[in-house]
JSON list of C-alpha atoms in Angstrom, two decimals:
[
{"chain": "A", "resi": 382, "resn": "UNK", "atom": "CA", "xyz": [-67.15, -13.90, -39.53]},
{"chain": "A", "resi": 383, "resn": "UNK", "atom": "CA", "xyz": [-66.04, -17.47, -39.95]},
{"chain": "A", "resi": 384, "resn": "UNK", "atom": "CA", "xyz": [-67.29, -19.48, -36.96]},
{"chain": "A", "resi": 385, "resn": "UNK", "atom": "CA", "xyz": [-63.76, -20.76, -36.20]},
{"chain": "A", "resi": 386, "resn": "UNK", "atom": "CA", "xyz": [-62.68, -17.22, -35.22]},
{"chain": "A", "resi": 387, "resn": "UNK", "atom": "CA", "xyz": [-65.20, -17.41, -32.38]},
{"chain": "A", "resi": 388, "resn": "UNK", "atom": "CA", "xyz": [-65.03, -21.14, -31.58]},
{"chain": "A", "resi": 389, "resn": "UNK", "atom": "CA", "xyz": [-61.25, -21.23, -31.17]},
{"chain": "A", "resi": 390, "resn": "UNK", "atom": "CA", "xyz": [-61.16, -17.90, -29.31]},
{"chain": "A", "resi": 391, "resn": "UNK", "atom": "CA", "xyz": [-59.15, -15.71, -31.68]},
{"chain": "A", "resi": 392, "resn": "UNK", "atom": "CA", "xyz": [-61.73, -12.92, -31.63]},
{"chain": "A", "resi": 393, "resn": "UNK", "atom": "CA", "xyz": [-61.77, -12.94, -27.80]},
{"chain": "A", "resi": 394, "resn": "UNK", "atom": "CA", "xyz": [-57.98, -12.95, -27.50]},
{"chain": "A", "resi": 395, "resn": "UNK", "atom": "CA", "xyz": [-57.50, -10.14, -30.03]},
{"chain": "A", "resi": 396, "resn": "UNK", "atom": "CA", "xyz": [-60.26, -8.06, -28.40]},
{"chain": "A", "resi": 397, "resn": "UNK", "atom": "CA", "xyz": [-58.62, -8.39, -24.98]},
{"chain": "A", "resi": 398, "resn": "UNK", "atom": "CA", "xyz": [-55.21, -7.51, -26.44]},
{"chain": "A", "resi": 399, "resn": "UNK", "atom": "CA", "xyz": [-56.70, -4.40, -28.10]},
{"chain": "A", "resi": 400, "resn": "UNK", "atom": "CA", "xyz": [-58.44, -3.30, -24.90]},
{"chain": "A", "resi": 401, "resn": "UNK", "atom": "CA", "xyz": [-61.92, -4.11, -26.22]},
{"chain": "A", "resi": 402, "resn": "UNK", "atom": "CA", "xyz": [-64.72, -6.12, -24.63]},
{"chain": "A", "resi": 403, "resn": "UNK", "atom": "CA", "xyz": [-63.51, -9.72, -24.79]},
{"chain": "A", "resi": 404, "resn": "UNK", "atom": "CA", "xyz": [-66.81, -11.16, -23.54]},
{"chain": "A", "resi": 405, "resn": "UNK", "atom": "CA", "xyz": [-68.60, -9.84, -26.64]},
{"chain": "A", "resi": 406, "resn": "UNK", "atom": "CA", "xyz": [-65.76, -9.22, -29.11]},
{"chain": "A", "resi": 407, "resn": "UNK", "atom": "CA", "xyz": [-66.31, -7.39, -32.40]},
{"chain": "A", "resi": 408, "resn": "UNK", "atom": "CA", "xyz": [-66.69, -9.58, -35.45]},
{"chain": "A", "resi": 409, "resn": "UNK", "atom": "CA", "xyz": [-63.61, -10.26, -37.54]},
{"chain": "A", "resi": 410, "resn": "UNK", "atom": "CA", "xyz": [-64.10, -9.88, -41.28]},
{"chain": "A", "resi": 411, "resn": "UNK", "atom": "CA", "xyz": [-62.76, -13.00, -42.91]},
{"chain": "A", "resi": 412, "resn": "UNK", "atom": "CA", "xyz": [-60.92, -15.97, -41.49]},
{"chain": "A", "resi": 413, "resn": "UNK", "atom": "CA", "xyz": [-57.99, -15.91, -39.09]},
{"chain": "A", "resi": 414, "resn": "UNK", "atom": "CA", "xyz": [-56.03, -19.13, -39.41]},
{"chain": "A", "resi": 415, "resn": "UNK", "atom": "CA", "xyz": [-55.82, -20.74, -35.98]},
{"chain": "A", "resi": 416, "resn": "UNK", "atom": "CA", "xyz": [-53.30, -23.44, -36.69]},
{"chain": "A", "resi": 417, "resn": "UNK", "atom": "CA", "xyz": [-50.72, -24.76, -39.08]},
{"chain": "A", "resi": 418, "resn": "UNK", "atom": "CA", "xyz": [-50.32, -27.87, -41.12]},
{"chain": "A", "resi": 419, "resn": "UNK", "atom": "CA", "xyz": [-48.11, -28.89, -44.02]},
{"chain": "A", "resi": 420, "resn": "UNK", "atom": "CA", "xyz": [-50.84, -28.00, -46.53]},
{"chain": "A", "resi": 421, "resn": "UNK", "atom": "CA", "xyz": [-51.51, -24.44, -45.34]},
{"chain": "A", "resi": 422, "resn": "UNK", "atom": "CA", "xyz": [-49.68, -21.45, -46.69]},
{"chain": "A", "resi": 423, "resn": "UNK", "atom": "CA", "xyz": [-46.72, -23.17, -48.27]},
{"chain": "A", "resi": 424, "resn": "UNK", "atom": "CA", "xyz": [-45.66, -23.75, -51.83]},
{"chain": "A", "resi": 425, "resn": "UNK", "atom": "CA", "xyz": [-46.31, -27.45, -52.58]},
{"chain": "A", "resi": 426, "resn": "UNK", "atom": "CA", "xyz": [-42.72, -27.94, -53.80]},
{"chain": "A", "resi": 427, "resn": "UNK", "atom": "CA", "xyz": [-41.16, -26.42, -50.66]},
{"chain": "A", "resi": 428, "resn": "UNK", "atom": "CA", "xyz": [-38.84, -28.89, -48.90]},
{"chain": "A", "resi": 429, "resn": "UNK", "atom": "CA", "xyz": [-39.51, -29.63, -45.23]}
]
């Protein structure tokens, strides 16, 4: 699990939503993006 999933609370929020223990949430495999910026997930030639 990428430490940001825990630090920013995504694993806790998703566990609570799924009815799981949000105090000790299960580990997420991989990285769940917690924010957005102009360099994430967009084609570099996309107009904004």
